[in-house]
Phi, psi and omega in degrees: 000134183250161161203186166219160192311151131330314187287303169338293213269015157081012177228052179255343185290137150240124182322354156288340176249359174216054194321303175311353182272336192311159349293004187089112098066098181279161151273160184298348185185165190309173167163196195233115164290109144279088181049267195244002177243172164257119163260159167275146206265134171272339179215170153257340180246136184221116205262338176281349195224183190230138192281139184207104171306115177255100223263355194223229180294335180287355158290338185277115182312294179312336173276331169307304190313303187304303173280011170277292190312331188284356164242053182048009173298108162247008175307127166343142160246118170287143185231095193266110169291125205223139144284119187249158178226156180085352175204154188230169183245110203254191191237137188296127178263060188218145152263144187290150149289324173294007171072026193227175171255095186297165172275148183207147183276146190232154185269136211216062181343295178300350189269152186217110191229134181256120177209159180283143158244125167260141181236122223219153199254178189287342186280325166304310193296324187294305189299322187277339195283308203285341187292317211259057185304328177287354177240154173249144184266153175211141186282126182236115192281157168275155004275002160309318166236113193255118166243118176243123206268164179305345181275009188071009176258181198225143164278182174270017198145165174199149184274147178243171170254122171244127176328131178299330202263000186100187194239164171295149160257168176277187164302327195270010183097341198264160195295148164294135182261132170303105187295355178087349183226104192300317174318304202301302183302326178280348168291320175300321182301320188289298181291008181242029167191115190292326205275347155296308156315314177301333158299308221250346186097185196249340183266143171309324190294308176317307181303316188299311183308322181275326194273345185277328180295324208239075185299337194289296183302336165301327159313297188304319178306316184285342183259343141339292177311302188303312210281320182286019193035047157295307215266128170226156176300164176267007188075357196246354185310327171319298173306338198267316184315096190086007196258006206282340175290319168180202210293165173308145185063357188243022173048220207256007173301339175273345166288143159286151202269141172340071208280000000 
């Protein structure tokens, strides 16, 4: 089995280092991330792992590699490009200390998106949990969220990370859709709020730089979103309540044993 480096594929950069590139570069197709390389997948389902739906930078191999390296995890991560309905990608109602405004799933019965399912072992899942302090992990079951794999088969559900602060609204009173263009998103948010500009400056570059320098400023920005009544629920809050450890009612027994 041969593989290509992330640099060769244009997937090496991580949004944590380049915040205006958030959510980072995603693979063109399914693959196996192992260290600094991507390999072809031999299968689509991994019964000894748990499926996690990536709606933001967890689908970026450069970001995933950084998170795993930080905790000394070198096991491979299968990444399966899938068709997902019943869920759209909204905008998290918090300012990240890494300098960007991240994505969060929103309930949307009519939505159809192509997203990655990453299959994680227990240690990898713990790493991702630790890297998402503003999110709660929730089990999203079919048919509320339908995940179709490349061979046409479907999953019974998957985990996703639901923002603790809610998601941002658009101008119509509906959840704002994350555009995938961080520069454009931050520009729109700054243009819509003089108070936000007072805190973070008038350009996306200033926003990122100030947020990365001052975690307290990120907290103030997060509170400002709520004060300006820009925030609504994602629709997935009931799935997240009390369900972080595993599927509803199963505690941690759904997770494979730590190896």
